[in-house]
Coordinates of C-alpha atoms in Angstrom, one line a residue:
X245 CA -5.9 -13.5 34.7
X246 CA -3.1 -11.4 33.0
X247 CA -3.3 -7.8 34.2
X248 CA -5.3 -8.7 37.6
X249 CA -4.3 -6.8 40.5
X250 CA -4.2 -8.4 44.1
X251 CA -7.1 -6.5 45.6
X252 CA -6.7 -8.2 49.3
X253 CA -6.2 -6.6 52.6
X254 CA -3.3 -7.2 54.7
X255 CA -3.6 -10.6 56.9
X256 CA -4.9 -10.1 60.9
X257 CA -2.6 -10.4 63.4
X258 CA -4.7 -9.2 66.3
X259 CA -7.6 -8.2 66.7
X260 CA -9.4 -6.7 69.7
X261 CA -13.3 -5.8 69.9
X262 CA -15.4 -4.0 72.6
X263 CA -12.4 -4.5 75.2
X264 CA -13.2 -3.6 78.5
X265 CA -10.4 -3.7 81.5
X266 CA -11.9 -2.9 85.0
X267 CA -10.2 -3.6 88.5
X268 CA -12.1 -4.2 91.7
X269 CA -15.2 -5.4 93.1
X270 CA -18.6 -4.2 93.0
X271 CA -19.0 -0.5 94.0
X272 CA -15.6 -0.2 93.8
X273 CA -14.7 -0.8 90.3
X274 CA -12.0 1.3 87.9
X275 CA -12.1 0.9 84.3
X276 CA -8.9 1.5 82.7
X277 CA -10.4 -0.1 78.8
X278 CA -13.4 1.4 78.0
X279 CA -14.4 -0.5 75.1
X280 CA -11.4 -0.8 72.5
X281 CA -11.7 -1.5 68.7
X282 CA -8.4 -2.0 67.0
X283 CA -6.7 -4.3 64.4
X284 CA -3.6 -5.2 63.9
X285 CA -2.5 -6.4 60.0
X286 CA 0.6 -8.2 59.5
X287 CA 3.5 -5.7 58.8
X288 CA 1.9 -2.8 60.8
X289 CA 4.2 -1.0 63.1
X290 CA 2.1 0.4 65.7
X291 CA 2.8 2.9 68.3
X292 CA 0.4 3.3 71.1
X293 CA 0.7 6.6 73.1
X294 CA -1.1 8.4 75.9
X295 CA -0.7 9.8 79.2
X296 CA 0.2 8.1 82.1
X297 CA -3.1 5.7 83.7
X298 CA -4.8 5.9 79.9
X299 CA -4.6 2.0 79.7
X300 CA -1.2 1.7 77.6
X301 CA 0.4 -1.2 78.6
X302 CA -3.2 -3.0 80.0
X303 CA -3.8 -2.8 76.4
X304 CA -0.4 -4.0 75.5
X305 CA -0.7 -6.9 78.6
X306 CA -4.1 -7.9 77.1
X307 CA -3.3 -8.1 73.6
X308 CA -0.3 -10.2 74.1
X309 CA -1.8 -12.8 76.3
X310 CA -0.5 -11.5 80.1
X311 CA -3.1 -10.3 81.5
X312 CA -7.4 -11.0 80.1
X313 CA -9.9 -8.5 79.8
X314 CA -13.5 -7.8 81.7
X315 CA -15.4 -7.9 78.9
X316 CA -15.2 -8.2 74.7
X317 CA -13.4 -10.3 72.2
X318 CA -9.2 -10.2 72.1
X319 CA -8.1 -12.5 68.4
X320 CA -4.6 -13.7 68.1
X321 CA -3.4 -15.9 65.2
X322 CA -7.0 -16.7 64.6
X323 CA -7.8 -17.9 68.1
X324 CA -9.9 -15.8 70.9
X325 CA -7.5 -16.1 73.3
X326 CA -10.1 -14.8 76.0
X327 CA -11.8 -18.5 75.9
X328 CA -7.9 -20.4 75.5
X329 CA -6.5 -22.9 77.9
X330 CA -3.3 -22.2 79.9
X331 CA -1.6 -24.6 77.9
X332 CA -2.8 -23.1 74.4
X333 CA -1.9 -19.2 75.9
X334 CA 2.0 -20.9 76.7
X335 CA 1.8 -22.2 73.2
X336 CA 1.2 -18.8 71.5
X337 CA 3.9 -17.0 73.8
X338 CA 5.9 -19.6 72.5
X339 CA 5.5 -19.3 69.1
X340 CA 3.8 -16.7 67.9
X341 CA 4.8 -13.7 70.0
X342 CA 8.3 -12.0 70.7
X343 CA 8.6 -9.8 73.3
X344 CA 10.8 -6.5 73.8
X345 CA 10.7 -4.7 77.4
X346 CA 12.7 -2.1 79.2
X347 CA 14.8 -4.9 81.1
X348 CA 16.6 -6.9 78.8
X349 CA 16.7 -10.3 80.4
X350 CA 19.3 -11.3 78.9
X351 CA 21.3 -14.4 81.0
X352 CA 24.7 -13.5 82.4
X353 CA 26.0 -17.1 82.0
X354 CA 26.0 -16.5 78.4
X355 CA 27.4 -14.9 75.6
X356 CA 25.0 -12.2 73.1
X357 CA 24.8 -14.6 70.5
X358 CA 23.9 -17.8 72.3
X359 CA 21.3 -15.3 73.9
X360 CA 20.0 -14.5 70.9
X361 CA 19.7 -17.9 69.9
X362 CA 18.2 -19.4 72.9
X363 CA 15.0 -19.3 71.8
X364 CA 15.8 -21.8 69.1
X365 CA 18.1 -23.9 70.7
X366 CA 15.1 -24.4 73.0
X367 CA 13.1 -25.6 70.0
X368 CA 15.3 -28.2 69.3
X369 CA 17.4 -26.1 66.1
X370 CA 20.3 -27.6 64.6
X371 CA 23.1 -25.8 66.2
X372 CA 24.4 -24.5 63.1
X373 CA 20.9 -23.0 62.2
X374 CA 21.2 -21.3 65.1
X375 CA 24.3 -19.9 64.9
X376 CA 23.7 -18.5 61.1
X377 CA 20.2 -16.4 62.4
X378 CA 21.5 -14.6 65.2
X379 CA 24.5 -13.9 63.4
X380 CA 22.3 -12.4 60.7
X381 CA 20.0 -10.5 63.1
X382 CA 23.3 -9.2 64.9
X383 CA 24.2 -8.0 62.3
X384 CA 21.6 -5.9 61.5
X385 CA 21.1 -4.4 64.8
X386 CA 24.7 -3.5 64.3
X387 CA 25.7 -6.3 67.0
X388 CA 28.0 -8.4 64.5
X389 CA 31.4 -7.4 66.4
X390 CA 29.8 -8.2 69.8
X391 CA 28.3 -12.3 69.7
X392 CA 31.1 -13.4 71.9
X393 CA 30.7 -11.2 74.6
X394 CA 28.7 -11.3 78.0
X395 CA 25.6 -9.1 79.2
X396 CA 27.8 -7.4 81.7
X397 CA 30.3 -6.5 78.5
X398 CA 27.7 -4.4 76.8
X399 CA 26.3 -1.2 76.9
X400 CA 22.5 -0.8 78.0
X401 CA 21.9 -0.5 74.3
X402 CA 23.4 -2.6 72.9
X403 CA 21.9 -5.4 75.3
X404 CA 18.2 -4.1 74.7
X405 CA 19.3 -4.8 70.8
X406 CA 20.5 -8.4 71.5
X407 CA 16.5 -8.8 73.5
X408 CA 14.9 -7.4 70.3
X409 CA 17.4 -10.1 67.9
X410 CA 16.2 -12.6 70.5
X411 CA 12.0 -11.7 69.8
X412 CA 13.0 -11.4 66.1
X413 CA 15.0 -14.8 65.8
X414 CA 11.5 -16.9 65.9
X415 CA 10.1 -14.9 63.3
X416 CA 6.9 -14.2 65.2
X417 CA 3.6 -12.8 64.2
X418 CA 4.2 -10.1 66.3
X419 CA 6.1 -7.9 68.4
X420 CA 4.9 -6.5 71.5
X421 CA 7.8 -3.6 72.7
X422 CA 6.9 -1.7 75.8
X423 CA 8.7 1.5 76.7
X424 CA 11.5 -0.1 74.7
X425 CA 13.4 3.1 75.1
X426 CA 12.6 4.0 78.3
X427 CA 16.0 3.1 79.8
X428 CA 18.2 4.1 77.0
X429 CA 20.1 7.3 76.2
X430 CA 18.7 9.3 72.8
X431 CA 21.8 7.4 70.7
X432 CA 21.2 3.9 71.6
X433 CA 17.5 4.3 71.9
X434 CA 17.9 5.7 68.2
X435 CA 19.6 2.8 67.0
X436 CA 17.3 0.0 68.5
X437 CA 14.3 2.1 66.7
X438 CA 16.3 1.9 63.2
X439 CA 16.6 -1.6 63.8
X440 CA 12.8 -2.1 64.3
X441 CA 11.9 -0.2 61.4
X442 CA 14.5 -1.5 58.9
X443 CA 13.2 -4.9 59.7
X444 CA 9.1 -3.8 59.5
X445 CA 10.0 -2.6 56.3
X446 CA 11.7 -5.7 55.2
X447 CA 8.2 -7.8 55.9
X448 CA 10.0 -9.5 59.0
X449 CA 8.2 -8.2 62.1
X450 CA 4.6 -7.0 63.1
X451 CA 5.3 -4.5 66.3
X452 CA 3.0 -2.9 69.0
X453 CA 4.7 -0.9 70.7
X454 CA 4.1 1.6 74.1
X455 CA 5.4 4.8 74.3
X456 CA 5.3 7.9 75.5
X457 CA 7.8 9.5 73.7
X458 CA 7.0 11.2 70.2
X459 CA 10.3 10.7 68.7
X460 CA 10.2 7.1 69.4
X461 CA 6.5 6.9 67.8
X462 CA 7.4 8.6 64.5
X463 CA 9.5 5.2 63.8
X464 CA 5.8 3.5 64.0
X465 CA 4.2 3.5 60.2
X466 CA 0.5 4.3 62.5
X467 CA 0.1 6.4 65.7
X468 CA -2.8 5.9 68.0
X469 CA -3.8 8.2 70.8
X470 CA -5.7 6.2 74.0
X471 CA -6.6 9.1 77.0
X472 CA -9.1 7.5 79.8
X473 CA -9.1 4.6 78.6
X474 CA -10.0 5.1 74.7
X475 CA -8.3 5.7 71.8
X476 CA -9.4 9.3 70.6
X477 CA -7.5 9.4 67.4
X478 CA -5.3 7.1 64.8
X479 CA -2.5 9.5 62.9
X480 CA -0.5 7.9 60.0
X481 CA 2.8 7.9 58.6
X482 CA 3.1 10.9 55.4
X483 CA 6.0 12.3 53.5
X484 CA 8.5 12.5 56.2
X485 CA 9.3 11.2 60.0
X486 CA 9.9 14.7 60.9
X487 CA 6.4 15.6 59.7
X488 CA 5.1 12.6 61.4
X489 CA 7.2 14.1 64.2
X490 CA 5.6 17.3 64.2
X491 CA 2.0 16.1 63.6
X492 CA 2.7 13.7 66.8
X493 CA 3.6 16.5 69.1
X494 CA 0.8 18.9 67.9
X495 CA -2.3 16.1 68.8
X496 CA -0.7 15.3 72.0
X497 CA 0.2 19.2 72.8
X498 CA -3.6 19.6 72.3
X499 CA -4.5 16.6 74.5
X500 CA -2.3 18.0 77.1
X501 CA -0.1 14.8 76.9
X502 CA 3.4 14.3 77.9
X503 CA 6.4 15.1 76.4

C-alpha cells in the first residue's frame, strides 16, 4: 500500500531468558547470573558494564556458546543453544559468531591480510574473494598500508584491528568483544572503537561487548549495568557521546563501580 510504513521491530540475534550461572556443588554453590533477561536485535551495539565478579564475561561466555548456563533459556540465530549438539554449537561459532578478545591471535607465520582472510580461505573462498574483503575491511580499520606485514611488525593496536577485520570478514550475526581495549593505549584503543562503531552504523556488525571502561562504552548505541549478578539498569545513546559519557560515569559513580 502506497504510504505504508514498515511498522516491524528489529530481527533477534540473541536472546537470553531467566539465565541462571551457579558454580559448585550442593551447599556449596555461587551464583554469579541471577536470572538474566536481555535481547539482542540485529544492529545493536551493546556494552555490558559492571564491577569486577558481577557476571560480565559469564554472561558474555554464555551467550556466545563457551560456556552453558544452570538454568533458563539462551537463543541464538533462532536455535536454544542450551539443548544443541557439540557439532551444531561448532557450527554456529563457525558461522554465525566473530569473536574479538584482548589477545589477538593472530598467526606469526602470516601476513595481516592473509590473517584476516583466514576465515574464508578456510571456507573454501575463491582466493580473489578473499583478497578483495580483507582489503576492504583493512581499509576501514585504517590497516590498508599494513596487509603485507607480519604480527610481530605491528603495533598492539593495530594487530587487535586486524582480529576485529578477521570477526568482521564472515559477516556474522554477531560480535562478541571482551575487554577489547583492555591491553591497548587510549590512541589505539580509540581507533579500534571508531572502527566498531563506523561499521554498526553501516548495518555490518551486531556487537556485545564487555567493559569496564566508560569511555569505551559510550561507543555502544545501549549501556547495561549488571552488579551481583543482575543487570540493575539499561542507559541509551542521546544527543552526544560525551553526554552518553557523562550519563555513564554518573550511574556507575552511584553504584560505586570502577573507573
Amino acid at each position: 500500500m502506497e504510504g505504508k510504513i514498515n511498522m516491524d521491530k528489529p530481527a533477534k540475534v540473541a536472546e537470553v531468558r531467566n539465565l541462571v550461572k551457579q558454580y559448585g556443588t550442593k551447599g556449596f554453590c555461587s551464583r554469579v547470573l541471577k536470572g538474566i533477561d536481555l535481547t539482542v536485535c540485529k544492529n545493536d551495539f551493546i556494552a555490558l558494564m559492571g564491577p569486577s565478579g558481577s557476571g560480565k564475561t559469564t554472561l558474555l561466555n554464555i551467550l556466545s556458546t563457551i560456556d552453558k548456563p544452570t538454568q533458563g533459556t539462551v537463543i541464538l540465530d533462532g536455535q536454544d543453544i542450551t539443548k544443541a549438539s557439540n557439532r551444531e554449537l561448532s557450527r554456529l561459532r563457525r558461522d554465525k559468531i566473530g569473536f574479538v578478545f584482548q589477545d589477538y591471535n593472530l598467526l606469526d607465520t602470516m601476513t595481516l591480510q592473509d590473517n584476516i582472510a583466514l576465515p574464508l580461505s578456510l571456507h573454501g573462498v575463491d582466493p580473489k574473494v578473499c583478497v578483495k574483503k580483507s582489503a576492504e575491511l583493512a581499509e576501514a580499520f585504517g590497516l590498508g598500508d599494513h596487509l603485507g606485514k607480519y604480527p610481530y611488525q605491528l603495533s598492539g593496536g593495530q594487530k587487535q584491528r586486524g582480529a576485529a577485520c578477521r570477526a568482521l570478514i564472515t559477516e556474522p550475526e554477531i560480535i562478541f568483544a571482551d575487554e577489547p581495549t583492555g591491553a591497548l593505549d587510549s590512541k589505539s584503543g580509540r581507533e579500534l572503537l571508531e572502527g566498531f562503531k563506523m561499521v554498526n552504523e553501516q548495518g555490518k556488525a551486531t556487537i556485545f561487548m564487555v567493559t569496564h571502561d566508560p569511555f569505551c562504552a559510550s561507543y555502544a548505541r545501549d549501556v547495561y549495568m549488571l552488579n551481583d549478578g543482575v543487570i540493575t539498569c539499561r542507559i541509551s545513546k542521546g544527543a552526544s557521546r560525551k553526554e552518553f559519557y557523562d550519563r555513564i560515569m554518573n550511574v556507575q559513580a552511584a553504584m560505586g563501580g570502577e573507573r
